[in-house]
PDB file of C-alpha atoms in Angstrom:
ATOM      1  CA  ASP A   3       5.515 -15.874  -0.005  1.00 68.00           C
ATOM      2  CA  VAL A   4       5.916 -12.841   2.204  1.00 66.00           C
ATOM      3  CA  LYS A   5       3.556 -12.848   5.085  1.00 91.00           C
ATOM      4  CA  VAL A   6       2.558  -9.723   6.957  1.00 96.00           C
ATOM      5  CA  THR A   7       0.251 -10.543   9.826  1.00 96.00           C
ATOM      6  CA  GLN A   8      -1.843  -8.059  11.736  1.00 96.00           C
ATOM      7  CA  SER A   9      -2.980  -9.300  15.104  1.00 89.00           C
ATOM      8  CA  SER A  10      -6.647  -8.341  14.823  1.00 91.00           C
ATOM      9  CA  ARG A  11      -9.053  -8.001  11.906  1.00 94.00           C
ATOM     10  CA  TYR A  12     -11.628  -6.083  13.905  1.00 96.00           C
ATOM     11  CA  LEU A  13     -11.311  -4.032  17.078  1.00 97.00           C
ATOM     12  CA  VAL A  14     -13.839  -1.956  18.997  1.00 97.00           C
ATOM     13  CA  LYS A  15     -12.478   0.442  21.615  1.00 97.00           C
ATOM     14  CA  ARG A  16     -13.839   3.245  23.721  1.00 97.00           C
ATOM     15  CA  THR A  17     -12.816   6.881  23.498  1.00 98.00           C
ATOM     16  CA  GLY A  18      -9.774   7.570  25.669  1.00 97.00           C
ATOM     17  CA  GLU A  19      -8.501   3.988  25.693  1.00 97.00           C
ATOM     18  CA  LYS A  20      -4.892   3.202  24.816  1.00 97.00           C
ATOM     19  CA  VAL A  21      -4.891   0.951  21.768  1.00 97.00           C
ATOM     20  CA  PHE A  22      -2.114  -1.284  20.453  1.00 97.00           C
ATOM     21  CA  LEU A  23      -2.107  -2.575  16.882  1.00 98.00           C
ATOM     22  CA  GLU A  24       0.481  -5.247  16.214  1.00 97.00           C
ATOM     23  CA  CYS A  25       2.131  -6.265  12.961  1.00 97.00           C
ATOM     24  CA  VAL A  26       4.608  -9.061  12.290  1.00 97.00           C
ATOM     25  CA  GLN A  27       6.428  -9.896   9.059  1.00 96.00           C
ATOM     26  CA  ASP A  28       8.357 -13.056   8.313  1.00 94.00           C
ATOM     27  CA  MET A  29      10.674 -11.983   5.488  1.00 89.00           C
ATOM     28  CA  ASP A  30      13.428 -10.176   7.396  1.00 91.00           C
ATOM     29  CA  HIS A  31      12.376  -6.855   5.846  1.00 91.00           C
ATOM     30  CA  GLU A  32      14.104  -3.743   7.142  1.00 91.00           C
ATOM     31  CA  ASN A  33      11.271  -1.331   6.357  1.00 91.00           C
ATOM     32  CA  MET A  34       7.877  -1.402   7.999  1.00 94.00           C
ATOM     33  CA  PHE A  35       4.989   1.004   7.568  1.00 95.00           C
ATOM     34  CA  TRP A  36       1.648   1.906   9.102  1.00 97.00           C
ATOM     35  CA  TYR A  37      -1.097   3.393   6.920  1.00 95.00           C
ATOM     36  CA  ARG A  38      -4.689   4.259   7.549  1.00 96.00           C
ATOM     37  CA  GLN A  39      -7.328   4.030   4.857  1.00 94.00           C
ATOM     38  CA  ASP A  40     -10.519   6.066   4.798  1.00 93.00           C
ATOM     39  CA  PRO A  41     -13.175   6.316   2.072  1.00 87.00           C
ATOM     40  CA  GLY A  42     -12.337   9.009  -0.454  1.00 83.00           C
ATOM     41  CA  LEU A  43      -8.928   9.699   1.091  1.00 85.00           C
ATOM     42  CA  GLY A  44      -6.927   6.709  -0.083  1.00 84.00           C
ATOM     43  CA  LEU A  45      -4.044   5.361   1.995  1.00 88.00           C
ATOM     44  CA  ARG A  46      -2.223   7.817   4.207  1.00 91.00           C
ATOM     45  CA  LEU A  47       1.116   7.105   5.830  1.00 92.00           C
ATOM     46  CA  ILE A  48       1.194   7.421   9.609  1.00 96.00           C
ATOM     47  CA  TYR A  49       4.707   6.244  10.495  1.00 95.00           C
ATOM     48  CA  PHE A  50       7.435   4.107   9.060  1.00 92.00           C
ATOM     49  CA  SER A  51      10.545   2.421  10.396  1.00 94.00           C
ATOM     50  CA  TYR A  52      13.706   1.538   8.497  1.00 90.00           C
ATOM     51  CA  ASP A  53      15.465  -0.323  11.299  1.00 91.00           C
ATOM     52  CA  VAL A  54      14.996  -1.557  14.843  1.00 94.00           C
ATOM     53  CA  LYS A  55      14.256   1.360  17.188  1.00 93.00           C
ATOM     54  CA  MET A  56      14.237   3.782  14.233  1.00 93.00           C
ATOM     55  CA  LYS A  57      11.098   5.593  13.162  1.00 94.00           C
ATOM     56  CA  GLU A  58      10.040   8.456  10.950  1.00 93.00           C
ATOM     57  CA  LYS A  59       6.818  10.404  10.858  1.00 94.00           C
ATOM     58  CA  GLY A  60       4.611  10.060   7.855  1.00 91.00           C
ATOM     59  CA  ASP A  61       1.903  12.435   6.722  1.00 90.00           C
ATOM     60  CA  ILE A  62      -0.516  12.074   9.644  1.00 95.00           C
ATOM     61  CA  PRO A  63       1.396  11.089  12.824  1.00 97.00           C
ATOM     62  CA  GLU A  64      -0.672  13.178  15.247  1.00 96.00           C
ATOM     63  CA  GLY A  65      -2.326  11.059  17.906  1.00 96.00           C
ATOM     64  CA  TYR A  66      -0.167   8.021  17.139  1.00 98.00           C
ATOM     65  CA  SER A  67       3.142   6.578  18.206  1.00 97.00           C
ATOM     66  CA  VAL A  68       5.041   3.468  17.141  1.00 98.00           C
ATOM     67  CA  SER A  69       7.444   0.950  18.564  1.00 97.00           C
ATOM     68  CA  ARG A  70       9.948  -1.310  16.830  1.00 97.00           C
ATOM     69  CA  GLU A  71      11.906  -3.330  19.364  1.00 97.00           C
ATOM     70  CA  LYS A  72      12.457  -6.312  17.060  1.00 96.00           C
ATOM     71  CA  LYS A  73      13.026  -6.361  13.331  1.00 96.00           C
ATOM     72  CA  GLU A  74       9.960  -8.450  12.567  1.00 97.00           C
ATOM     73  CA  ARG A  75       7.475  -6.519  14.706  1.00 97.00           C
ATOM     74  CA  PHE A  76       6.083  -2.993  14.333  1.00 98.00           C
ATOM     75  CA  SER A  77       3.434  -1.703  16.703  1.00 98.00           C
ATOM     76  CA  LEU A  78       1.111   1.251  16.275  1.00 98.00           C
ATOM     77  CA  ILE A  79      -0.112   2.886  19.469  1.00 98.00           C
ATOM     78  CA  LEU A  80      -3.083   5.176  19.858  1.00 97.00           C
ATOM     79  CA  GLU A  81      -2.291   6.922  23.116  1.00 94.00           C
ATOM     80  CA  SER A  82      -5.874   8.040  23.747  1.00 97.00           C
ATOM     81  CA  ALA A  83      -8.269   6.787  21.115  1.00 97.00           C
ATOM     82  CA  SER A  84     -10.718   9.232  19.593  1.00 98.00           C
ATOM     83  CA  THR A  85     -13.676   8.717  17.282  1.00 97.00           C
ATOM     84  CA  ASN A  86     -11.823  10.326  14.371  1.00 97.00           C
ATOM     85  CA  GLN A  87      -9.345   7.460  14.552  1.00 98.00           C
ATOM     86  CA  THR A  88     -12.020   5.016  13.472  1.00 98.00           C
ATOM     87  CA  SER A  89     -10.483   3.613  10.302  1.00 97.00           C
ATOM     88  CA  MET A  90      -8.875   0.679   8.515  1.00 96.00           C
ATOM     89  CA  TYR A  91      -5.243   0.356   9.558  1.00 98.00           C
ATOM     90  CA  LEU A  92      -2.797  -1.342   7.213  1.00 97.00           C
ATOM     91  CA  CYS A  93       0.711  -2.535   7.986  1.00 97.00           C
ATOM     92  CA  ALA A  94       3.279  -3.103   5.232  1.00 95.00           C
ATOM     93  CA  SER A  95       6.915  -4.113   4.911  1.00 93.00           C
ATOM     94  CA  SER A  96       9.672  -4.043   2.279  1.00 89.00           C
ATOM     95  CA  PHE A  97      13.371  -4.584   1.812  1.00 85.00           C
ATOM     96  CA  GLN A  98      15.494  -1.534   2.395  1.00 76.00           C
ATOM     97  CA  THR A  99      18.033  -2.277  -0.292  1.00 65.00           C
ATOM     98  CA  ARG A 100      17.142  -0.498  -3.524  1.00 63.00           C
ATOM     99  CA  VAL A 101      14.038   0.891  -1.864  1.00 62.00           C
ATOM    100  CA  ARG A 102      12.688   2.223  -5.124  1.00 69.00           C
ATOM    101  CA  ASP A 103      12.794  -1.286  -6.556  1.00 75.00           C
ATOM    102  CA  SER A 104      11.269  -3.098  -3.589  1.00 82.00           C
ATOM    103  CA  PRO A 105       7.510  -3.697  -3.464  1.00 88.00           C
ATOM    104  CA  LEU A 106       5.469  -3.115  -0.340  1.00 90.00           C
ATOM    105  CA  HIS A 107       3.805  -6.195   1.098  1.00 93.00           C
ATOM    106  CA  PHE A 108       0.640  -5.495   3.045  1.00 95.00           C
ATOM    107  CA  GLY A 109      -1.233  -7.246   5.794  1.00 96.00           C
ATOM    108  CA  ASN A 110      -4.999  -7.658   5.578  1.00 94.00           C
ATOM    109  CA  GLY A 111      -5.729  -4.726   7.822  1.00 96.00           C
ATOM    110  CA  THR A 112      -7.325  -4.016  11.177  1.00 96.00           C
ATOM    111  CA  ARG A 113     -10.682  -2.304  11.132  1.00 96.00           C
ATOM    112  CA  LEU A 114     -10.781  -0.188  14.275  1.00 97.00           C
ATOM    113  CA  THR A 115     -13.973   1.365  15.580  1.00 98.00           C
ATOM    114  CA  VAL A 116     -13.736   3.893  18.413  1.00 98.00           C
ATOM    115  CA  THR A 117     -17.026   4.555  20.178  1.00 97.00           C
TER     116      THR A 117
ATOM    117  CA  ASP B  15       7.003  12.262  -5.275  1.00 55.00           C
ATOM    118  CA  ALA B  16       5.062  12.467  -8.524  1.00 58.00           C
ATOM    119  CA  LYS B  17       1.298  12.391  -8.387  1.00 84.00           C
ATOM    120  CA  THR B  18      -0.766  10.055 -10.510  1.00 91.00           C
ATOM    121  CA  THR B  19      -4.139  10.440 -12.183  1.00 93.00           C
ATOM    122  CA  GLN B  20      -6.412   7.479 -12.833  1.00 95.00           C
ATOM    123  CA  PRO B  21     -10.031   7.147 -13.987  1.00 96.00           C
ATOM    124  CA  THR B  22     -12.418   6.675 -11.110  1.00 94.00           C
ATOM    125  CA  SER B  23     -14.011   3.526 -12.485  1.00 97.00           C
ATOM    126  CA  MET B  24     -14.001   1.142 -15.445  1.00 97.00           C
ATOM    127  CA  ASP B  25     -15.946  -1.907 -16.573  1.00 97.00           C
ATOM    128  CA  CYS B  26     -14.563  -4.871 -18.484  1.00 96.00           C
ATOM    129  CA  ALA B  27     -16.215  -7.984 -19.883  1.00 97.00           C
ATOM    130  CA  GLU B  28     -15.042 -11.281 -18.438  1.00 97.00           C
ATOM    131  CA  GLY B  29     -12.420 -12.900 -20.662  1.00 96.00           C
ATOM    132  CA  ARG B  30     -11.462  -9.659 -22.344  1.00 97.00           C
ATOM    133  CA  ALA B  31      -8.324  -7.634 -21.716  1.00 97.00           C
ATOM    134  CA  ALA B  32      -8.625  -4.921 -19.099  1.00 98.00           C
ATOM    135  CA  ASN B  33      -6.487  -1.856 -19.873  1.00 98.00           C
ATOM    136  CA  LEU B  34      -6.095   0.507 -16.944  1.00 97.00           C
ATOM    137  CA  PRO B  35      -4.446   3.862 -17.718  1.00 97.00           C
ATOM    138  CA  CYS B  36      -2.417   6.067 -15.428  1.00 96.00           C
ATOM    139  CA  ASN B  37      -0.977   9.525 -15.970  1.00 95.00           C
ATOM    140  CA  HIS B  38       2.178  10.556 -14.097  1.00 92.00           C
ATOM    141  CA  SER B  39       3.303  13.585 -16.078  1.00 92.00           C
ATOM    142  CA  THR B  40       5.626  14.909 -13.346  1.00 89.00           C
ATOM    143  CA  ILE B  41       7.551  11.676 -12.897  1.00 89.00           C
ATOM    144  CA  SER B  42      11.297  12.083 -12.629  1.00 86.00           C
ATOM    145  CA  GLY B  43      13.994   9.888 -14.058  1.00 84.00           C
ATOM    146  CA  ASN B  44      14.631   7.732 -11.017  1.00 83.00           C
ATOM    147  CA  GLU B  45      11.035   7.091 -10.039  1.00 86.00           C
ATOM    148  CA  TYR B  46       9.471   3.669 -10.505  1.00 89.00           C
ATOM    149  CA  VAL B  47       5.858   3.061 -11.484  1.00 92.00           C
ATOM    150  CA  TYR B  48       4.091   0.517  -9.273  1.00 93.00           C
ATOM    151  CA  TRP B  49       0.679  -1.072  -9.549  1.00 96.00           C
ATOM    152  CA  TYR B  50      -1.278  -2.568  -6.674  1.00 96.00           C
ATOM    153  CA  ARG B  51      -4.825  -3.775  -6.342  1.00 97.00           C
ATOM    154  CA  GLN B  52      -7.138  -4.051  -3.388  1.00 95.00           C
ATOM    155  CA  ILE B  53      -9.964  -6.511  -3.246  1.00 94.00           C
ATOM    156  CA  HIS B  54     -12.713  -5.616  -0.816  1.00 86.00           C
ATOM    157  CA  SER B  55     -11.749  -6.036   2.841  1.00 82.00           C
ATOM    158  CA  GLN B  56      -8.179  -7.089   2.078  1.00 90.00           C
ATOM    159  CA  GLY B  57      -4.857  -5.283   2.093  1.00 93.00           C
ATOM    160  CA  PRO B  58      -3.409  -4.000  -1.189  1.00 94.00           C
ATOM    161  CA  GLN B  59      -1.675  -6.641  -3.279  1.00 95.00           C
ATOM    162  CA  TYR B  60       1.443  -5.913  -5.327  1.00 94.00           C
ATOM    163  CA  ILE B  61       0.989  -6.568  -9.061  1.00 96.00           C
ATOM    164  CA  ILE B  62       3.950  -5.245 -11.036  1.00 96.00           C
ATOM    165  CA  HIS B  63       6.405  -2.381 -11.304  1.00 93.00           C
ATOM    166  CA  GLY B  64       8.795  -0.864 -13.832  1.00 93.00           C
ATOM    167  CA  LEU B  65      11.164   2.008 -14.522  1.00 91.00           C
ATOM    168  CA  LYS B  66      11.458   2.475 -18.284  1.00 91.00           C
ATOM    169  CA  ASN B  67      10.899  -0.826 -20.035  1.00 89.00           C
ATOM    170  CA  ASN B  68       7.670  -2.719 -20.414  1.00 94.00           C
ATOM    171  CA  GLU B  69       7.282  -5.514 -17.891  1.00 96.00           C
ATOM    172  CA  THR B  70       5.278  -8.715 -17.767  1.00 97.00           C
ATOM    173  CA  ASN B  71       4.662 -11.245 -15.040  1.00 95.00           C
ATOM    174  CA  GLU B  72       2.126 -13.957 -14.351  1.00 94.00           C
ATOM    175  CA  MET B  73      -0.505 -11.446 -13.288  1.00 94.00           C
ATOM    176  CA  ALA B  74      -0.249  -8.579 -15.754  1.00 97.00           C
ATOM    177  CA  SER B  75       1.725  -6.492 -18.212  1.00 98.00           C
ATOM    178  CA  LEU B  76       2.912  -2.944 -17.680  1.00 98.00           C
ATOM    179  CA  ILE B  77       3.362  -0.647 -20.655  1.00 97.00           C
ATOM    180  CA  ILE B  78       5.244   2.602 -19.981  1.00 96.00           C
ATOM    181  CA  THR B  79       5.317   5.292 -22.654  1.00 96.00           C
ATOM    182  CA  GLU B  80       8.663   6.403 -23.987  1.00 94.00           C
ATOM    183  CA  ASP B  81       8.434   9.790 -22.252  1.00 94.00           C
ATOM    184  CA  ARG B  82       7.372   7.932 -19.053  1.00 94.00           C
ATOM    185  CA  LYS B  83       4.501  10.325 -18.495  1.00 94.00           C
ATOM    186  CA  SER B  84       1.876   7.617 -18.586  1.00 95.00           C
ATOM    187  CA  SER B  85       1.485   3.878 -18.262  1.00 96.00           C
ATOM    188  CA  THR B  86      -1.096   1.166 -18.788  1.00 97.00           C
ATOM    189  CA  LEU B  87      -1.698  -1.945 -16.748  1.00 98.00           C
ATOM    190  CA  ILE B  88      -3.027  -4.806 -18.837  1.00 98.00           C
ATOM    191  CA  LEU B  89      -4.855  -7.798 -17.394  1.00 97.00           C
ATOM    192  CA  PRO B  90      -4.912 -10.031 -20.479  1.00 96.00           C
ATOM    193  CA  HIS B  91      -7.971 -12.144 -19.682  1.00 95.00           C
ATOM    194  CA  ALA B  92      -9.991 -10.529 -16.926  1.00 96.00           C
ATOM    195  CA  THR B  93     -11.961 -12.753 -14.572  1.00 97.00           C
ATOM    196  CA  LEU B  94     -14.593 -11.902 -11.976  1.00 96.00           C
ATOM    197  CA  ARG B  95     -11.890 -12.240  -9.312  1.00 95.00           C
ATOM    198  CA  ASP B  96     -10.055  -9.289 -10.857  1.00 97.00           C
ATOM    199  CA  THR B  97     -12.820  -6.949  -9.677  1.00 97.00           C
ATOM    200  CA  ALA B  98     -10.920  -4.611  -7.348  1.00 97.00           C
ATOM    201  CA  VAL B  99      -9.546  -1.108  -6.890  1.00 95.00           C
ATOM    202  CA  TYR B 100      -6.302  -0.679  -8.832  1.00 97.00           C
ATOM    203  CA  TYR B 101      -3.698   1.819  -7.661  1.00 95.00           C
ATOM    204  CA  CYS B 102      -0.938   3.309  -9.777  1.00 95.00           C
ATOM    205  CA  ILE B 103       1.800   4.962  -7.749  1.00 91.00           C
ATOM    206  CA  VAL B 104       5.274   6.316  -8.384  1.00 88.00           C
ATOM    207  CA  VAL B 105       8.129   5.797  -5.948  1.00 81.00           C
ATOM    208  CA  SER B 106      11.330   7.756  -5.615  1.00 72.00           C
ATOM    209  CA  GLY B 107      14.182   7.403  -3.168  1.00 64.00           C
ATOM    210  CA  THR B 108      11.986   8.308  -0.230  1.00 62.00           C
ATOM    211  CA  TYR B 109      10.011   5.841   1.797  1.00 69.00           C
ATOM    212  CA  LYS B 110       6.741   7.437   0.847  1.00 70.00           C
ATOM    213  CA  TYR B 111       4.436   5.580  -1.483  1.00 78.00           C
ATOM    214  CA  ILE B 112       1.647   8.032  -2.271  1.00 77.00           C
ATOM    215  CA  PHE B 113      -1.560   6.116  -2.913  1.00 80.00           C
ATOM    216  CA  GLY B 114      -4.382   7.983  -4.612  1.00 78.00           C
ATOM    217  CA  THR B 115      -7.954   6.772  -4.770  1.00 80.00           C
ATOM    218  CA  GLY B 116      -7.321   4.383  -7.671  1.00 91.00           C
ATOM    219  CA  THR B 117      -9.555   2.929 -10.396  1.00 96.00           C
ATOM    220  CA  ARG B 118     -12.461   0.735  -9.411  1.00 96.00           C
ATOM    221  CA  LEU B 119     -12.491  -2.052 -11.997  1.00 98.00           C
ATOM    222  CA  LYS B 120     -15.649  -4.091 -12.333  1.00 97.00           C
ATOM    223  CA  VAL B 121     -15.431  -7.276 -14.393  1.00 97.00           C
ATOM    224  CA  LEU B 122     -18.823  -8.164 -15.818  1.00 97.00           C
ATOM    225  CA  ALA B 123     -20.017 -11.709 -16.480  1.00 94.00           C
TER     226      ALA B 123
END
């Protein structure tokens, strides 16, 4: 089975802190994604990456950056955390080949609280 | 990417079939229909997907209408563990999977 592992289930950070959320997948997937999930808003795409060192902005990239130095690892960085970034963050991965026919596999999420 | 419309919530008796509808009237010819579910406090779980033909796997069946403007996810014998939010999404050649707010399915004992 595909395993997507997010380093923390729960995080509490202070406003202004730099925050790193880590995600690792073990299936040699080319594509990796970061979403945030908020009540009533569904899942919203922050960034995705289709190869090492490659990244594309999603729908809500403001206040975030990403890093993909190795194929299996995709990091989300909050440069200066703010309270409106309190959310559930979900990482996902998929094969690049036939992207329309390749399911996303999600991790179990990191619930981040910024105080 | 096409948008989808799903009922906000549904109930189903344990042991009965759960039929979850989804409208995707603006779907284009190369877009797949995917279904995921999310159990509380977990990440979304892939269930099934299809393009034109009906599909079945160990979890569910997917029925897509001939005009592809709607689909139905069928859980043949719902259990309490199937209580979750179910998302229907359509995927084109982009990398964007647009998740809506889904259908909250409650399986009743």
